[in-house]
Amino acid sequence: MPLFDNHGRPINYLRLAVTDRCNLRCFYCMPAEGISYVPKKELLSYEEMIRLVRVLAEMGINKVRITGGEPFVRRDLVSFLRKLTDISGIEEVHITTNGVLTTPYVAELKAMGVASVNLSLDTFDRQRFREITRRDEFDRVLNCFHSLLEHDISTKINAVVMEGKNTQDIIPLTELTRQYPVSVRFIEEMPFNGEGSHYPILVWTHRKILEVLKQHYPAIEKIPDSPTSTSYNYQVPGHQGTVGIIAAFSRTFCGTCNRIRLTAQGTLKTCLYDQGVLDIKQIIRKGASDKTVRQTFAQAFRNRAKDGFEAEQQHRQHSVSESMSTIGG
Ligand code: SAM
Ligand code: SF4
C-alpha cells in the first residue's frame, strides 16, 4: 500500500547509512582531521536495521539505498546485504560507495541482484583525486569502475562540483559517457562537511554546470527525468551514457521527494536538511513492538517539512555543523 506524507507525496525510498566511518576524507564531506566517530554501540546493529527495514517495507518502502560513511568499511556488509535483498516488499537495493574496497564484492553484488551502484568519483586526475579525498586511492576506485561495467551493473558516477578543485573535470567526466553506458551526475556542493559552508555563495550551481556542458556540447539534449528524479538529465547525441545535474543546494526537487533517511546511529530524517526528527534506535532499544515502531514512523511522515528550506529553517535554531558521512548523502 503506498505511503503518503502530509503534503501528498508518496514515500517509497529509504536511504540507510550503515556506518559513519570512512576510509577517505573528501573535502566536501569531512574535515581532514579530528573526526569523532559514533561509538560502535551507538550504531544500529545489522539486526536492528533489518527489523526497521522490514517494518518500513510493510508500510510501503520498496527501494533501499545503502550508504554511509563508506558502507564497505563495515564488517560483514555483504551478508547484511543478502538479508536485505531477501526482505519481502524490498524490490530494489542500491549502493553508494567510494569504490576503494568494493571491487572484490562486485560479482556477489551482481549475483544477489543489487539494482545499481553509485560510485563517487569527482575527477579522473590522480593528483586532484588525492587533493580532494586526501587519500591516494585513485587506482582502486578506477578498478571498481571497470569491474562494475564488466559485471554489467547499472552504474552512476557522482561528482561534486567544487570551485577551485575540479571544475576542469566536468568535460573529461562527461566524456566517459561517450564510451560507457554510465550516468555521470554533477552535484551542487552542500555545506555538509563537518565545518560549515566553504563559500559565501554557491558559484557552481546547476545552471552554471549546464552552461559549461552546453558550451562544450552545443547539441546536448534534454532527456526525460523519472517522476521522482533528483537529477535533470541530458545526453550528448551519439554517446552511450547520460549526464545528470543534481541541484542539491538549490533544492529544486523537493516537490516530488519520495525519500527518507536513517542515519547510522538510528535517527530518522524526513528531509536531507532536517536535523533528525526521531531517535528510532532509542525507541526500539526500549523494547517497542513493531506496531509501536510503525505508528511512530507514520506520525513522523505526517509531519514532514514542505521542502529543504523549511527543514533548514527549523534546523537553524540549533547551530550544528553536520558531515555528509553521518547523513549518507
Ligand atoms: N562513502 C560513500 C561515497 O562517497 O559514495 C557513500 C556516502 S557519501 C556521504 C554519499 C554521497 O554524498 C557521495 O556521492 C558524495 O559525493 C555526496 N556528498 C558528500 N558530501 C557532499 C556535499 N557536501 N555536497 C554534495 N554531495 C555530497
Ligand atoms: Fe567518505 Fe563518501 Fe564522505 Fe568521501 S563522500 S568522505 S568517501 S563518506
CSV table of C-alpha atoms and ligand atoms in Angstrom, one decimal:
chain,number,residue,atom,x,y,z
A,1,MET,CA,0.0,0.0,0.0
A,2,PRO,CA,1.5,3.4,-0.9
A,3,LEU,CA,2.6,5.6,2.0
A,4,PHE,CA,1.9,9.3,1.7
A,5,ASP,CA,3.3,12.3,3.7
A,6,ASN,CA,1.3,15.3,4.9
A,7,HIS,CA,2.0,17.1,1.5
A,8,GLY,CA,0.6,14.2,-0.5
A,9,ARG,CA,4.0,12.9,-1.6
A,10,PRO,CA,4.3,9.2,-1.8
A,11,ILE,CA,7.2,7.8,0.3
A,12,ASN,CA,8.8,4.6,-1.0
A,13,TYR,CA,12.5,5.1,-0.8
A,14,LEU,CA,14.8,4.7,2.2
A,15,ARG,CA,18.4,5.8,2.3
A,16,LEU,CA,20.2,3.8,5.0
A,17,ALA,CA,23.6,4.8,6.3
A,18,VAL,CA,25.2,1.7,7.7
A,19,THR,CA,28.2,3.4,9.2
A,20,ASP,CA,29.6,6.9,9.8
A,21,ARG,CA,33.2,5.7,9.3
A,22,CYS,CA,35.1,6.2,6.1
A,23,ASN,CA,38.5,5.5,4.6
A,24,LEU,CA,38.6,8.7,2.6
A,25,ARG,CA,38.4,12.3,3.8
A,26,CYS,CA,36.6,14.1,1.0
A,27,PHE,CA,37.0,17.9,1.2
A,28,TYR,CA,33.2,18.4,0.8
A,29,CYS,CA,32.2,15.8,3.3
A,30,MET,CA,34.6,15.7,6.3
A,31,PRO,CA,37.4,17.8,7.9
A,32,ALA,CA,40.9,16.4,7.3
A,33,GLU,CA,41.4,15.5,10.9
A,34,GLY,CA,39.7,15.5,14.3
A,35,ILE,CA,36.6,13.5,13.3
A,36,SER,CA,34.8,11.9,16.2
A,37,TYR,CA,33.1,8.7,15.1
A,38,VAL,CA,30.0,7.5,16.9
A,39,PRO,CA,30.9,4.8,19.4
A,40,LYS,CA,30.1,1.3,18.0
A,41,LYS,CA,27.3,0.5,20.5
A,42,GLU,CA,25.5,3.6,19.3
A,43,LEU,CA,25.4,2.4,15.7
A,44,LEU,CA,22.3,0.4,14.7
A,45,SER,CA,23.2,-3.2,14.6
A,46,TYR,CA,22.5,-5.2,11.4
A,47,GLU,CA,19.7,-7.0,13.2
A,48,GLU,CA,18.1,-3.7,14.1
A,49,MET,CA,18.4,-2.4,10.6
A,50,ILE,CA,16.8,-5.5,9.2
A,51,ARG,CA,14.0,-5.1,11.6
A,52,LEU,CA,13.4,-1.5,10.8
A,53,VAL,CA,13.5,-2.1,7.0
A,54,ARG,CA,11.1,-5.0,7.4
A,55,VAL,CA,8.6,-2.7,9.3
A,56,LEU,CA,9.1,0.1,6.7
A,57,ALA,CA,8.6,-2.4,3.8
A,58,GLU,CA,5.3,-3.4,5.4
A,59,MET,CA,4.4,0.3,5.3
A,60,GLY,CA,5.3,0.8,1.6
A,61,ILE,CA,9.0,1.3,1.3
A,62,ASN,CA,10.2,-0.8,-1.7
A,63,LYS,CA,13.5,0.8,-2.5
A,64,VAL,CA,16.6,1.0,-0.3
A,65,ARG,CA,19.9,2.7,-0.9
A,66,ILE,CA,22.9,1.6,1.3
A,67,THR,CA,25.2,4.5,2.0
A,68,GLY,CA,27.4,5.8,4.8
A,69,GLY,CA,30.2,6.8,5.6
A,70,GLU,CA,31.7,4.2,3.4
A,71,PRO,CA,29.4,1.1,3.5
A,72,PHE,CA,32.2,-1.3,2.7
A,73,VAL,CA,34.3,-0.4,5.8
A,74,ARG,CA,31.6,-2.0,8.0
A,75,ARG,CA,32.4,-5.7,8.6
A,76,ASP,CA,30.1,-8.3,7.1
A,77,LEU,CA,28.3,-5.8,4.8
A,78,VAL,CA,27.8,-8.4,2.2
A,79,SER,CA,25.9,-10.9,4.4
A,80,PHE,CA,23.8,-8.0,5.6
A,81,LEU,CA,23.0,-7.1,2.0
A,82,ARG,CA,21.9,-10.6,1.3
A,83,LYS,CA,19.4,-10.5,4.2
A,84,LEU,CA,18.3,-7.1,3.0
A,85,THR,CA,17.6,-8.2,-0.6
A,86,ASP,CA,15.5,-11.1,0.9
A,87,ILE,CA,13.1,-8.8,2.8
A,88,SER,CA,9.6,-9.2,1.3
A,89,GLY,CA,8.5,-6.0,-0.3
A,90,ILE,CA,12.0,-4.6,-1.0
A,91,GLU,CA,12.2,-4.6,-4.7
A,92,GLU,CA,15.4,-2.7,-5.3
A,93,VAL,CA,18.6,-2.4,-3.3
A,94,HIS,CA,21.1,0.2,-4.5
A,95,ILE,CA,24.5,1.1,-3.1
A,96,THR,CA,26.5,4.3,-3.0
A,97,THR,CA,30.2,3.7,-2.5
A,98,ASN,CA,33.6,5.4,-2.9
A,99,GLY,CA,34.8,2.2,-4.6
A,100,VAL,CA,38.1,1.8,-2.6
A,101,LEU,CA,37.1,-1.6,-1.0
A,102,THR,CA,34.3,-2.6,-3.3
A,103,THR,CA,35.9,-4.4,-6.2
A,104,PRO,CA,36.2,-7.9,-4.5
A,105,TYR,CA,32.5,-7.9,-3.9
A,106,VAL,CA,31.2,-6.8,-7.2
A,107,ALA,CA,30.4,-10.3,-8.5
A,108,GLU,CA,28.5,-11.0,-5.4
A,109,LEU,CA,26.5,-7.8,-5.6
A,110,LYS,CA,25.5,-8.8,-9.2
A,111,ALA,CA,24.6,-12.3,-8.0
A,112,MET,CA,22.3,-11.0,-5.2
A,113,GLY,CA,20.6,-8.6,-7.6
A,114,VAL,CA,21.8,-5.2,-6.4
A,115,ALA,CA,20.0,-2.9,-8.8
A,116,SER,CA,22.7,-0.2,-9.3
A,117,VAL,CA,25.8,1.2,-7.8
A,118,ASN,CA,26.6,4.9,-7.5
A,119,LEU,CA,30.4,5.4,-7.5
A,120,SER,CA,31.7,8.7,-6.1
A,121,LEU,CA,34.4,10.0,-8.3
A,122,ASP,CA,35.0,13.7,-8.6
A,123,THR,CA,37.9,13.7,-11.0
A,124,PHE,CA,39.8,11.4,-13.5
A,125,ASP,CA,43.1,13.0,-12.5
A,126,ARG,CA,45.1,11.1,-9.9
A,127,GLN,CA,46.6,14.1,-8.3
A,128,ARG,CA,43.3,16.0,-8.0
A,129,PHE,CA,41.7,12.9,-6.6
A,130,ARG,CA,44.3,12.8,-3.9
A,131,GLU,CA,43.8,16.5,-3.1
A,132,ILE,CA,40.0,16.2,-2.9
A,133,THR,CA,39.8,12.9,-1.0
A,134,ARG,CA,43.1,13.4,1.0
A,135,ARG,CA,44.0,9.8,0.2
A,136,ASP,CA,45.9,8.1,-2.6
A,137,GLU,CA,43.3,5.6,-3.7
A,138,PHE,CA,42.5,6.6,-7.3
A,139,ASP,CA,43.7,3.3,-8.8
A,140,ARG,CA,41.4,1.2,-6.6
A,141,VAL,CA,38.4,3.4,-7.5
A,142,LEU,CA,39.2,3.2,-11.2
A,143,ASN,CA,39.4,-0.7,-10.9
A,144,CYS,CA,36.0,-0.6,-9.2
A,145,PHE,CA,34.5,1.5,-12.1
A,146,HIS,CA,35.8,-1.1,-14.6
A,147,SER,CA,34.7,-4.0,-12.6
A,148,LEU,CA,31.1,-2.6,-12.3
A,149,LEU,CA,30.9,-2.2,-16.0
A,150,GLU,CA,32.4,-5.7,-16.6
A,151,HIS,CA,29.7,-7.2,-14.4
A,152,ASP,CA,27.0,-5.2,-16.2
A,153,ILE,CA,25.9,-3.5,-13.1
A,154,SER,CA,24.0,-0.3,-13.7
A,155,THR,CA,26.5,2.4,-12.7
A,156,LYS,CA,26.3,6.1,-11.9
A,157,ILE,CA,29.3,8.3,-11.2
A,158,ASN,CA,28.6,11.0,-8.6
A,159,ALA,CA,30.9,14.1,-8.8
A,160,VAL,CA,30.5,17.1,-6.5
A,161,VAL,CA,31.5,20.2,-8.4
A,162,MET,CA,33.8,22.5,-6.4
A,163,GLU,CA,35.1,25.9,-7.2
A,164,GLY,CA,38.9,25.8,-7.4
A,165,LYS,CA,39.0,22.0,-7.1
A,166,ASN,CA,37.6,20.0,-10.1
A,167,THR,CA,35.6,22.3,-12.4
A,168,GLN,CA,38.1,21.4,-15.1
A,169,ASP,CA,36.9,17.8,-14.8
A,170,ILE,CA,33.3,18.5,-15.9
A,171,ILE,CA,34.1,17.8,-19.6
A,172,PRO,CA,36.5,14.8,-19.0
A,173,LEU,CA,34.0,13.1,-16.8
A,174,THR,CA,31.2,13.8,-19.3
A,175,GLU,CA,33.4,12.2,-21.9
A,176,LEU,CA,33.1,8.9,-20.1
A,177,THR,CA,29.5,8.8,-21.4
A,178,ARG,CA,30.8,8.7,-25.0
A,179,GLN,CA,32.3,5.2,-24.5
A,180,TYR,CA,30.5,3.8,-21.5
A,181,PRO,CA,26.8,3.3,-20.7
A,182,VAL,CA,27.1,5.2,-17.4
A,183,SER,CA,25.2,8.1,-16.0
A,184,VAL,CA,27.6,10.8,-14.8
A,185,ARG,CA,25.9,13.2,-12.3
A,186,PHE,CA,27.3,16.5,-11.3
A,187,ILE,CA,26.1,17.5,-7.8
A,188,GLU,CA,26.0,21.0,-6.3
A,189,GLU,CA,28.1,21.2,-3.2
A,190,MET,CA,26.1,21.3,0.1
A,191,PRO,CA,27.6,22.8,3.3
A,192,PHE,CA,27.7,19.4,5.0
A,193,ASN,CA,31.5,18.9,5.5
A,194,GLY,CA,31.5,19.0,9.3
A,195,GLU,CA,32.8,22.6,9.3
A,196,GLY,CA,30.1,24.7,7.7
A,197,SER,CA,30.0,26.5,4.3
A,198,HIS,CA,33.1,26.7,2.2
A,199,TYR,CA,31.9,29.8,0.3
A,200,PRO,CA,29.7,32.9,1.0
A,201,ILE,CA,27.6,31.9,-2.0
A,202,LEU,CA,27.5,28.8,-4.2
A,203,VAL,CA,29.1,29.6,-7.5
A,204,TRP,CA,28.8,26.2,-9.2
A,205,THR,CA,25.0,26.0,-9.3
A,206,HIS,CA,23.1,23.6,-11.5
A,207,ARG,CA,22.6,26.4,-14.0
A,208,LYS,CA,26.3,27.1,-14.3
A,209,ILE,CA,27.2,23.4,-14.7
A,210,LEU,CA,24.7,23.2,-17.5
A,211,GLU,CA,26.2,26.3,-19.2
A,212,VAL,CA,29.6,24.6,-19.3
A,213,LEU,CA,28.0,21.4,-20.8
A,214,LYS,CA,26.1,23.4,-23.4
A,215,GLN,CA,29.1,25.4,-24.4
A,216,HIS,CA,31.2,22.3,-25.0
A,217,TYR,CA,28.4,20.2,-26.4
A,218,PRO,CA,26.0,22.5,-28.3
A,219,ALA,CA,23.9,19.6,-29.4
A,220,ILE,CA,23.4,18.2,-25.9
A,221,GLU,CA,19.7,17.2,-25.5
A,222,LYS,CA,17.4,17.1,-22.5
A,223,ILE,CA,16.1,13.6,-21.9
A,224,PRO,CA,13.0,12.7,-19.8
A,225,ASP,CA,13.6,12.5,-16.0
A,226,SER,CA,11.8,9.9,-13.9
A,227,PRO,CA,9.0,11.4,-11.8
A,228,THR,CA,11.0,11.4,-8.5
A,229,SER,CA,14.4,12.0,-10.1
A,230,THR,CA,16.7,14.4,-8.2
A,231,SER,CA,18.7,15.0,-11.4
A,232,TYR,CA,18.0,16.9,-14.6
A,233,ASN,CA,19.2,14.5,-17.3
A,234,TYR,CA,20.8,15.1,-20.6
A,235,GLN,CA,22.5,13.2,-23.4
A,236,VAL,CA,25.1,14.1,-25.9
A,237,PRO,CA,23.9,12.6,-29.2
A,238,GLY,CA,25.9,9.5,-30.1
A,239,HIS,CA,27.1,9.0,-26.5
A,240,GLN,CA,26.2,5.7,-24.8
A,241,GLY,CA,25.6,7.2,-21.4
A,242,THR,CA,23.8,10.2,-19.9
A,243,VAL,CA,24.7,13.3,-17.9
A,244,GLY,CA,22.7,14.4,-14.9
A,245,ILE,CA,22.8,17.6,-12.7
A,246,ILE,CA,21.6,17.5,-9.1
A,247,ALA,CA,20.6,20.8,-7.6
A,248,ALA,CA,21.3,19.5,-4.1
A,249,PHE,CA,21.8,23.0,-2.7
A,250,SER,CA,19.2,24.9,-4.8
A,251,ARG,CA,16.7,22.2,-3.9
A,252,THR,CA,14.6,22.2,-7.0
A,253,PHE,CA,13.3,18.7,-6.4
A,254,CYS,CA,11.5,18.8,-3.0
A,255,GLY,CA,8.0,18.8,-4.5
A,256,THR,CA,8.4,15.2,-5.6
A,257,CYS,CA,10.7,13.9,-2.8
A,258,ASN,CA,9.9,10.3,-2.1
A,259,ARG,CA,12.7,9.5,0.3
A,260,ILE,CA,13.5,9.2,4.0
A,261,ARG,CA,16.9,8.6,5.6
A,262,LEU,CA,18.1,6.6,8.6
A,263,THR,CA,21.5,7.6,9.9
A,264,ALA,CA,24.0,5.1,11.2
A,265,GLN,CA,23.0,5.9,14.8
A,266,GLY,CA,19.4,5.3,14.1
A,267,THR,CA,18.0,8.8,13.6
A,268,LEU,CA,15.2,9.2,11.1
A,269,LYS,CA,15.4,12.2,8.8
A,270,THR,CA,12.4,13.0,6.7
A,271,CYS,CA,14.4,15.7,4.8
A,272,LEU,CA,18.1,15.9,4.0
A,273,TYR,CA,18.1,19.3,5.5
A,274,ASP,CA,16.4,18.5,8.8
A,275,GLN,CA,18.4,17.7,12.0
A,276,GLY,CA,16.8,14.3,12.5
A,277,VAL,CA,13.1,14.1,13.6
A,278,LEU,CA,13.1,10.8,15.5
A,279,ASP,CA,15.6,8.6,17.5
A,280,ILE,CA,14.2,5.3,16.4
A,281,LYS,CA,17.1,3.4,17.9
A,282,GLN,CA,16.2,4.6,21.4
A,283,ILE,CA,12.6,3.6,20.8
A,284,ILE,CA,13.5,0.0,19.7
A,285,ARG,CA,16.1,-0.4,22.4
A,286,LYS,CA,13.4,0.4,25.0
A,287,GLY,CA,11.5,-2.6,23.7
A,288,ALA,CA,8.9,-1.1,21.4
A,289,SER,CA,6.8,-3.5,19.4
A,290,ASP,CA,6.6,-3.5,15.6
A,291,LYS,CA,3.2,-1.9,15.9
A,292,THR,CA,4.6,1.0,18.0
A,293,VAL,CA,7.5,1.4,15.6
A,294,ARG,CA,5.1,1.6,12.7
A,295,GLN,CA,2.9,4.1,14.5
A,296,THR,CA,5.9,6.2,15.4
A,297,PHE,CA,7.2,6.2,11.8
A,298,ALA,CA,3.7,7.1,10.5
A,299,GLN,CA,3.4,10.1,12.8
A,300,ALA,CA,6.8,11.4,11.6
A,301,PHE,CA,5.8,11.0,8.0
A,302,ARG,CA,2.7,13.1,8.7
A,303,ASN,CA,4.8,15.9,9.9
A,304,ARG,CA,7.3,16.3,7.1
A,305,ALA,CA,8.7,19.7,6.2
A,306,LYS,CA,7.3,21.0,2.9
A,307,ASP,CA,10.8,21.4,1.5
A,308,GLY,CA,14.5,21.6,2.3
A,309,PHE,CA,14.2,25.3,3.0
A,310,GLU,CA,11.6,24.8,5.7
A,311,ALA,CA,13.5,21.9,7.2
A,312,GLU,CA,16.7,24.0,7.3
A,313,GLN,CA,14.8,26.9,8.9
A,314,GLN,CA,13.9,24.6,11.8
A,315,HIS,CA,17.4,23.3,11.9
A,316,ARG,CA,19.0,26.8,12.2
A,317,GLN,CA,17.8,27.2,15.7
A,318,HIS,CA,20.5,24.6,16.6
A,319,SER,CA,23.9,25.5,15.3
A,320,VAL,CA,25.1,22.1,14.2
A,321,SER,CA,27.7,21.6,11.5
A,322,GLU,CA,26.9,18.3,10.0
A,323,SER,CA,29.0,16.0,7.9
A,324,MET,CA,27.5,14.1,5.0
A,325,SER,CA,29.1,11.0,6.3
A,326,THR,CA,26.5,10.8,9.1
A,327,ILE,CA,23.7,11.8,6.8
A,328,GLY,CA,24.5,9.4,3.9
A,329,GLY,CA,24.1,11.9,1.0
B,1,SAM,N1,31.2,7.0,1.0
B,1,SAM,C1,30.2,6.7,0.0
B,1,SAM,C2,30.5,7.6,-1.2
B,1,SAM,O1,31.3,8.5,-1.1
B,1,SAM,O2,30.0,7.3,-2.3
B,1,SAM,C3,28.8,6.9,0.5
B,1,SAM,C4,28.5,8.1,1.4
B,1,SAM,S1,28.7,9.7,0.6
B,1,SAM,C5,28.3,10.7,2.0
B,1,SAM,C6,27.3,9.8,-0.4
B,1,SAM,C7,27.3,10.8,-1.5
B,1,SAM,O3,27.2,12.1,-0.9
B,1,SAM,C8,28.6,10.8,-2.3
B,1,SAM,O4,28.3,10.6,-3.7
B,1,SAM,C9,29.2,12.2,-2.1
B,1,SAM,O5,29.7,12.7,-3.3
B,1,SAM,C10,28.0,13.0,-1.7
B,1,SAM,N2,28.3,14.1,-0.8
B,1,SAM,C11,29.1,14.1,0.3
B,1,SAM,N3,29.2,15.4,0.8
B,1,SAM,C12,28.6,16.2,0.0
B,1,SAM,C13,28.4,17.6,-0.1
B,1,SAM,N4,28.9,18.4,0.9
B,1,SAM,N5,27.7,18.1,-1.1
B,1,SAM,C14,27.1,17.3,-2.0
B,1,SAM,N6,27.3,16.0,-2.1
B,1,SAM,C15,28.0,15.4,-1.1
B,2,SF4,FE1,33.8,9.2,2.8
B,2,SF4,FE2,31.9,9.3,1.0
B,2,SF4,FE3,32.3,11.3,2.7
B,2,SF4,FE4,34.0,10.9,0.8
B,2,SF4,S1,31.9,11.4,0.5
B,2,SF4,S2,34.5,11.3,2.9
B,2,SF4,S3,34.0,8.7,0.6
B,2,SF4,S4,31.6,9.3,3.2
